[in-house]
PDB file of C-alpha atoms and ligand atoms in Angstrom:
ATOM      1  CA  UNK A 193      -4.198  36.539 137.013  1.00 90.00           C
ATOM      2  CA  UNK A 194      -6.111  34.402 134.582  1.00 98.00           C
ATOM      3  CA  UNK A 195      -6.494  31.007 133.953  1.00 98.00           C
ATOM      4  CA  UNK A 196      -7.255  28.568 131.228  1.00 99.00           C
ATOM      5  CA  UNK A 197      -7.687  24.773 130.701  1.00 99.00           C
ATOM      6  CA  UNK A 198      -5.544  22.990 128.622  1.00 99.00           C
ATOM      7  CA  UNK A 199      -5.453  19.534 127.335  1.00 99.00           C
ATOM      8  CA  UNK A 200      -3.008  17.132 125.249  1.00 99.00           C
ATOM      9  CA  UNK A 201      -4.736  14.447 123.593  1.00 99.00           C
ATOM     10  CA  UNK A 202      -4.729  11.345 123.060  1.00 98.00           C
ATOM     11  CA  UNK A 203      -2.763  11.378 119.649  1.00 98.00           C
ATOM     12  CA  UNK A 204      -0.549  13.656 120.873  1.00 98.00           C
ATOM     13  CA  UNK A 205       0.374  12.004 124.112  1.00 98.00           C
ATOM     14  CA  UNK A 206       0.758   8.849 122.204  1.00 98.00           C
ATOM     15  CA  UNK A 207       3.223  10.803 119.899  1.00 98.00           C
ATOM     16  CA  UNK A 208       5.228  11.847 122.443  1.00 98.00           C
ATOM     17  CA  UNK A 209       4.474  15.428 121.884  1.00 98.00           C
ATOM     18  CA  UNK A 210       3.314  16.220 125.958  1.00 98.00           C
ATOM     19  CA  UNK A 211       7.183  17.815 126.637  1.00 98.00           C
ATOM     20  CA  UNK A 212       7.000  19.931 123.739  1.00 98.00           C
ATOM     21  CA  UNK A 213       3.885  21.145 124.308  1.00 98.00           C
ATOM     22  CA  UNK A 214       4.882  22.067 127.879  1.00 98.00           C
ATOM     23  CA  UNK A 215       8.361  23.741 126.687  1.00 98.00           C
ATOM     24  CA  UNK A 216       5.965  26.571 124.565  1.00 98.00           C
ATOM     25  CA  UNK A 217       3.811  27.356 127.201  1.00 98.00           C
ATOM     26  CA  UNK A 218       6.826  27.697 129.898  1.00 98.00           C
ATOM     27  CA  UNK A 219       8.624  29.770 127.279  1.00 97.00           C
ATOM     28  CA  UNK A 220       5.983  31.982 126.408  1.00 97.00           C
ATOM     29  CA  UNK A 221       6.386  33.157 130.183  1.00 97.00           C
ATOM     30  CA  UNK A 222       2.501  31.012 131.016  1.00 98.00           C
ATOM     31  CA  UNK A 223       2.391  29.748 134.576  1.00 98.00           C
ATOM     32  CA  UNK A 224       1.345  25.820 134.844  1.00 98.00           C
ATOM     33  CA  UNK A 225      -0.606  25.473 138.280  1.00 98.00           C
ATOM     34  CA  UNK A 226      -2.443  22.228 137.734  1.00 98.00           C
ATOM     35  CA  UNK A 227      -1.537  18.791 135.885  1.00 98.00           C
ATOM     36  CA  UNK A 228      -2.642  15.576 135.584  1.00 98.00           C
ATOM     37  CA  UNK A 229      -2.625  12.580 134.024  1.00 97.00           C
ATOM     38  CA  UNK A 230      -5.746  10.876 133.269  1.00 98.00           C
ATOM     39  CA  UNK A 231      -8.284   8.588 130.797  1.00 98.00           C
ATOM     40  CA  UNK A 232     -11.007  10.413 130.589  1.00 98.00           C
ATOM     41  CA  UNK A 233     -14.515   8.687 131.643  1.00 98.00           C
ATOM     42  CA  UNK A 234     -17.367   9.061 129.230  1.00 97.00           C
ATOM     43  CA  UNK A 235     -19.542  11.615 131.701  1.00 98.00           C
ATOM     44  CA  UNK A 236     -16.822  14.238 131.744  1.00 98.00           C
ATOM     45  CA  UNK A 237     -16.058  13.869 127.845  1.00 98.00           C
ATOM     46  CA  UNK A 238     -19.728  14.380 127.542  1.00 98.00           C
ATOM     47  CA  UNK A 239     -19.203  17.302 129.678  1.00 98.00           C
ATOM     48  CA  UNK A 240     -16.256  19.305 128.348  1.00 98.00           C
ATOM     49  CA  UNK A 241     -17.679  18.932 124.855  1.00 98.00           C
ATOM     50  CA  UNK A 242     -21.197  19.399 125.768  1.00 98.00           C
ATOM     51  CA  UNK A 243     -22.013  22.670 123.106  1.00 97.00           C
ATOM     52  CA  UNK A 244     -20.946  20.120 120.335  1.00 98.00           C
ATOM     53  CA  UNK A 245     -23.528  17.015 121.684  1.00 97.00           C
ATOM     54  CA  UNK A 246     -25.883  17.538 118.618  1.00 98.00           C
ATOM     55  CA  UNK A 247     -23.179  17.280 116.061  1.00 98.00           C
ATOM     56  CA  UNK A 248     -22.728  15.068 113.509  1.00 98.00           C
ATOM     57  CA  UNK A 249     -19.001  14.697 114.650  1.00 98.00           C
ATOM     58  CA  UNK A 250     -19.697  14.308 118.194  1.00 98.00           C
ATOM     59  CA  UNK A 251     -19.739  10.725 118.182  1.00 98.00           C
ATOM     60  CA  UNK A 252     -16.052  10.522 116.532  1.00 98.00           C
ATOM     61  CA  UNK A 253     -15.003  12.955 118.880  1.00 98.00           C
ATOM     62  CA  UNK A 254     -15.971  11.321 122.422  1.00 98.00           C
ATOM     63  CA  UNK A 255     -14.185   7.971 120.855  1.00 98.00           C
ATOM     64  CA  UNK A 256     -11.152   9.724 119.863  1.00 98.00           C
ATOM     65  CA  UNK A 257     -10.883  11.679 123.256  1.00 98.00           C
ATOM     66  CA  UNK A 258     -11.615   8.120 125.017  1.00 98.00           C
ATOM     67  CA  UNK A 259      -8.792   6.657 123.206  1.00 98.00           C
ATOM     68  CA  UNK A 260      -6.446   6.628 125.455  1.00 98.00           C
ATOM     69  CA  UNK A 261      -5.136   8.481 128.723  1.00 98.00           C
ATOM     70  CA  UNK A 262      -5.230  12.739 128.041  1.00 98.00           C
ATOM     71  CA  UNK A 263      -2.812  15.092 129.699  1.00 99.00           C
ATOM     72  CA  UNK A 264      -4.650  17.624 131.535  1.00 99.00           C
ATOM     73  CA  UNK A 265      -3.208  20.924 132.469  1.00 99.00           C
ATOM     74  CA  UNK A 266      -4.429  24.582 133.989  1.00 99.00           C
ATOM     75  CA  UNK A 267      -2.084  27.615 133.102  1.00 99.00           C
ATOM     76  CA  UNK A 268      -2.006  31.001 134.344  1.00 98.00           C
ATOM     77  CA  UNK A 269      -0.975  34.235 133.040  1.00 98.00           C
ATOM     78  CA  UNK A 270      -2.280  37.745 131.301  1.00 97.00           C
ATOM     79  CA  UNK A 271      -4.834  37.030 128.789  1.00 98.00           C
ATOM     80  CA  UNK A 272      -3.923  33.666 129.210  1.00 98.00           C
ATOM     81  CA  UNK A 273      -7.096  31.832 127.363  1.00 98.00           C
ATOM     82  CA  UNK A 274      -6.513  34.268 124.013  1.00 98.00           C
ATOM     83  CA  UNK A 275      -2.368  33.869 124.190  1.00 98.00           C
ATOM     84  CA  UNK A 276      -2.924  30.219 124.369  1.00 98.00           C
ATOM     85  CA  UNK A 277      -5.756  29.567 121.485  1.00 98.00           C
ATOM     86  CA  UNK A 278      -3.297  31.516 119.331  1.00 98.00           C
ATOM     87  CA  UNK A 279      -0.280  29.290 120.303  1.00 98.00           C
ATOM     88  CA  UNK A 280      -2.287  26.207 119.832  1.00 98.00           C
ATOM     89  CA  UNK A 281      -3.509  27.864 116.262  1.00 98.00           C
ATOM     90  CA  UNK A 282      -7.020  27.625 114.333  1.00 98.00           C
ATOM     91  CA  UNK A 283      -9.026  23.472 114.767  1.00 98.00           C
ATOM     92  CA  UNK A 284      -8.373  21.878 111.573  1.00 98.00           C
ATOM     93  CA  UNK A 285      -4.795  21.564 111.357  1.00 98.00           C
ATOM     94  CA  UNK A 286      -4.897  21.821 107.754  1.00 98.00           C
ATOM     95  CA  UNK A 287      -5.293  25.631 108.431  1.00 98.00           C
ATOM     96  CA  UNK A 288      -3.958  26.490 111.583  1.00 98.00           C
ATOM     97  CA  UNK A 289      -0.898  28.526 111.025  1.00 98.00           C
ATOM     98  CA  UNK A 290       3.045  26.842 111.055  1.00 98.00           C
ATOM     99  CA  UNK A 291       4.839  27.745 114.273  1.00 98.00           C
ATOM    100  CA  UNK A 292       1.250  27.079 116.008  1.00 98.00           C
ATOM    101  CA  UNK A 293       1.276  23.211 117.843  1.00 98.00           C
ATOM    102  CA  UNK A 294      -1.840  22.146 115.644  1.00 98.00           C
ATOM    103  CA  UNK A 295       0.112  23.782 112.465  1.00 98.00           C
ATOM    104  CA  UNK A 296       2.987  21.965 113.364  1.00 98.00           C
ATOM    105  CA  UNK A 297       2.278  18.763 114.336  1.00 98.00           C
ATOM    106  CA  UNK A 298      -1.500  17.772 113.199  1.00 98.00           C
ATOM    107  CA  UNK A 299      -3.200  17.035 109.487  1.00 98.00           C
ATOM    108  CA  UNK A 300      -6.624  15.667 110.354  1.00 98.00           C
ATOM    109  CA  UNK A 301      -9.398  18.015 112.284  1.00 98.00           C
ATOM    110  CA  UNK A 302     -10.538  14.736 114.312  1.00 98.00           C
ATOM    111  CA  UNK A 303      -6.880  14.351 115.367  1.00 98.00           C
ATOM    112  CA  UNK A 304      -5.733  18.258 116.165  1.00 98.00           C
ATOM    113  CA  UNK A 305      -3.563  16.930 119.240  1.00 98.00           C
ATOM    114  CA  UNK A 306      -4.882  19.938 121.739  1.00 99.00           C
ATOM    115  CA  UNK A 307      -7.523  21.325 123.766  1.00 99.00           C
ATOM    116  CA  UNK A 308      -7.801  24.520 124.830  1.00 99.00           C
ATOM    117  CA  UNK A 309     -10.614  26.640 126.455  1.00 98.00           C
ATOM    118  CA  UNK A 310     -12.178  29.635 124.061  1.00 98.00           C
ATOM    119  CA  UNK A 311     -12.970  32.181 126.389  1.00 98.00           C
ATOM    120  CA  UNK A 312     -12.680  32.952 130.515  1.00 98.00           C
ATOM    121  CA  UNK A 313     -16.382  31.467 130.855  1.00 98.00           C
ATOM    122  CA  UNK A 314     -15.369  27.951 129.048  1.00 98.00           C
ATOM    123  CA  UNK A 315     -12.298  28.608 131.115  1.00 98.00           C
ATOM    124  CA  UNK A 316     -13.681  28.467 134.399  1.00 98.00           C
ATOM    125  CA  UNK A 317     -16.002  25.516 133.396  1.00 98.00           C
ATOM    126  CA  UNK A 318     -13.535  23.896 132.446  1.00 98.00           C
ATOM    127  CA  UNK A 319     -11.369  23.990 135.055  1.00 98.00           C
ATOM    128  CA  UNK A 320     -13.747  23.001 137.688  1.00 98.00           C
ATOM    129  CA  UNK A 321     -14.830  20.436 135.792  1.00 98.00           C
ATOM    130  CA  UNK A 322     -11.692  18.546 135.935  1.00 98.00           C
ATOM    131  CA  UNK A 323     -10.003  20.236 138.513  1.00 98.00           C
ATOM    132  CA  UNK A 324     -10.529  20.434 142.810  1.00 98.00           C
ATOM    133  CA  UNK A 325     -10.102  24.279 143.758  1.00 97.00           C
ATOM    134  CA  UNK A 326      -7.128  22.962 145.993  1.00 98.00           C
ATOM    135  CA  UNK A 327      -5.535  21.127 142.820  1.00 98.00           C
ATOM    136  CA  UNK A 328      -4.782  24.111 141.665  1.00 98.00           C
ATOM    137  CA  UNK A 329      -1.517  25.971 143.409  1.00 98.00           C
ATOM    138  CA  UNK A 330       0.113  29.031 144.082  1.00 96.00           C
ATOM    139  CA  UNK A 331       3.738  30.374 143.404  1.00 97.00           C
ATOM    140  CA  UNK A 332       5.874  33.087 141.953  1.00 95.00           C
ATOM    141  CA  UNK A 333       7.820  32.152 138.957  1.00 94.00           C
ATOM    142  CA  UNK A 334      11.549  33.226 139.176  1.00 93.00           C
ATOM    143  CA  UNK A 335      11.110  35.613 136.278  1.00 94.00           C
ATOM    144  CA  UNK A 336       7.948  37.377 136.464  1.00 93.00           C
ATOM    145  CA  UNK A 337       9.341  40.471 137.997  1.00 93.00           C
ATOM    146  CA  UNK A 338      10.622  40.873 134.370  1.00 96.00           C
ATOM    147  CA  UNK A 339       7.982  39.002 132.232  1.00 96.00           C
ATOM    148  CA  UNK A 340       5.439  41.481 132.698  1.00 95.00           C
ATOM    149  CA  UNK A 341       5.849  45.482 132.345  1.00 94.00           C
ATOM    150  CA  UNK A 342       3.184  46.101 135.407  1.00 90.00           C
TER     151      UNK A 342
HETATM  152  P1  IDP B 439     -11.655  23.884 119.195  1.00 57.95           P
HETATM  153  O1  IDP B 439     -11.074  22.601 119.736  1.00 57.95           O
HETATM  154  O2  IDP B 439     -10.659  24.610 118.328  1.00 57.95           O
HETATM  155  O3  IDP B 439     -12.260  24.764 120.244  1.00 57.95           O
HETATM  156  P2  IDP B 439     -14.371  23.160 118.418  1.00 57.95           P
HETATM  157  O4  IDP B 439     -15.126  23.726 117.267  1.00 57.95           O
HETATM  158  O5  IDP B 439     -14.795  23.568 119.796  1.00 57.95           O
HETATM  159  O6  IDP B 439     -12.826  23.464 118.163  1.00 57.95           O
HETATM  160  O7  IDP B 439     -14.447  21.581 118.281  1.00 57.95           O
HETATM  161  C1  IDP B 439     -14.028  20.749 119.352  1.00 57.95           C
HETATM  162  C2  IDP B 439     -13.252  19.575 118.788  1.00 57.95           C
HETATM  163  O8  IDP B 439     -14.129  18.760 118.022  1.00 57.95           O
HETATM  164  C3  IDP B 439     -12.127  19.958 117.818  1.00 57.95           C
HETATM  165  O9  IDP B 439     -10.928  20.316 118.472  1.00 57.95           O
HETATM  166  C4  IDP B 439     -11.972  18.677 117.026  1.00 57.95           C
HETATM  167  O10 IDP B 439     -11.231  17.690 117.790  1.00 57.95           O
HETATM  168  C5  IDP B 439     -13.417  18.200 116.933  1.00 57.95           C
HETATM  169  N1  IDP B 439     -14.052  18.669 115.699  1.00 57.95           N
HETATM  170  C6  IDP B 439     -14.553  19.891 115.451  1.00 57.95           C
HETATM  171  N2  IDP B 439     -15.076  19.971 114.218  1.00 57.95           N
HETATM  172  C7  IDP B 439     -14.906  18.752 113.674  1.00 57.95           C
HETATM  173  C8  IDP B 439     -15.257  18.168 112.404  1.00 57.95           C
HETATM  174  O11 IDP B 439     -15.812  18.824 111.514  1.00 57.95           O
HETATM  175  N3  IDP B 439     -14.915  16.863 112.216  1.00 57.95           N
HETATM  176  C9  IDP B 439     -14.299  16.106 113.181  1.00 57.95           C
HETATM  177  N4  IDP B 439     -13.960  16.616 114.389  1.00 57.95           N
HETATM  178  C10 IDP B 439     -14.264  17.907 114.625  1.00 57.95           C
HETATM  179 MG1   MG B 440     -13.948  24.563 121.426  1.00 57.95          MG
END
């Protein structure tokens, strides 16, 4: 199965919007294996943003994703890192689609509520940047006999 990294920021944690957020994933049939609950230090913001360093936003962004505790998730399922960028919808929530989180519930590109990884590489970065290979846990969901066709 695959995996990708996923992560509610600041605003949206501070919004209240971590439940929600949860409830798609879990009803689009994804598999949460890893969690936590966290204020990111400096080094691994650095890190997880690190192909955006030279931008003129990156400044903005490391402050904003410093803000205030992030909640910090690894799901698994088919195509999991393309299912989930198209849940969470396009960066600036001014364009992302409605009935995608960042269409529904952001305005502001520097406040877009979610992270998640664009592709398996980022994925796997990402994931073992924040995450111990034994964080991460095994289990059959009650319904994926009849989730998946094969
Ligand atoms: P992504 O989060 O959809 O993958 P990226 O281009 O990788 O988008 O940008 C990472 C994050 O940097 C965005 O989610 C957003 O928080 C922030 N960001 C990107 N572009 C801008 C910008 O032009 N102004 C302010 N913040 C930006
Ligand atoms: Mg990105």
């Amino acid at each position: 199965m695959d995996r990708t990294f996923v992560m509610v920021k600041p605003d949206g944690l501070q919004r209240g919007l971590v439940g929600e957020i949860v409830s798609r994933f879990e009803r689009k049939g994804l598999k949460i294996v890893a969690a936590r609950f966290e204020k990111l230090p400096e080094s691994r913001v650095s890190d997880q943003y690190r192909e955006h360093i030279s931008k003129p936003f990156f400044p903005s962004l490391k402050q904003y994703i410093m803000g205030g505790p992030v909640f910090l998730m690894v799901w698994e399922g088919r195509n999991v890192v393309s299912i989930v960028r198209k849940v969470i919808g396009a960066t600036n929530p001014q364009e992302a689609a409605p009935g995608t989180i960042r269409g529904d519930y952001g305005i502001d590109i520097g406040r877009n509520v979610i992270h998640a990884s664009d592709s398996p590489e980022s994925a796997a970065r990402e994931i073992a940047l924040h995450f111990k290979p034994e964080e991460l846990c095994t289990y059959t969901r009650i319904d994926e006999s009849v989730l998946y066709e094969y």
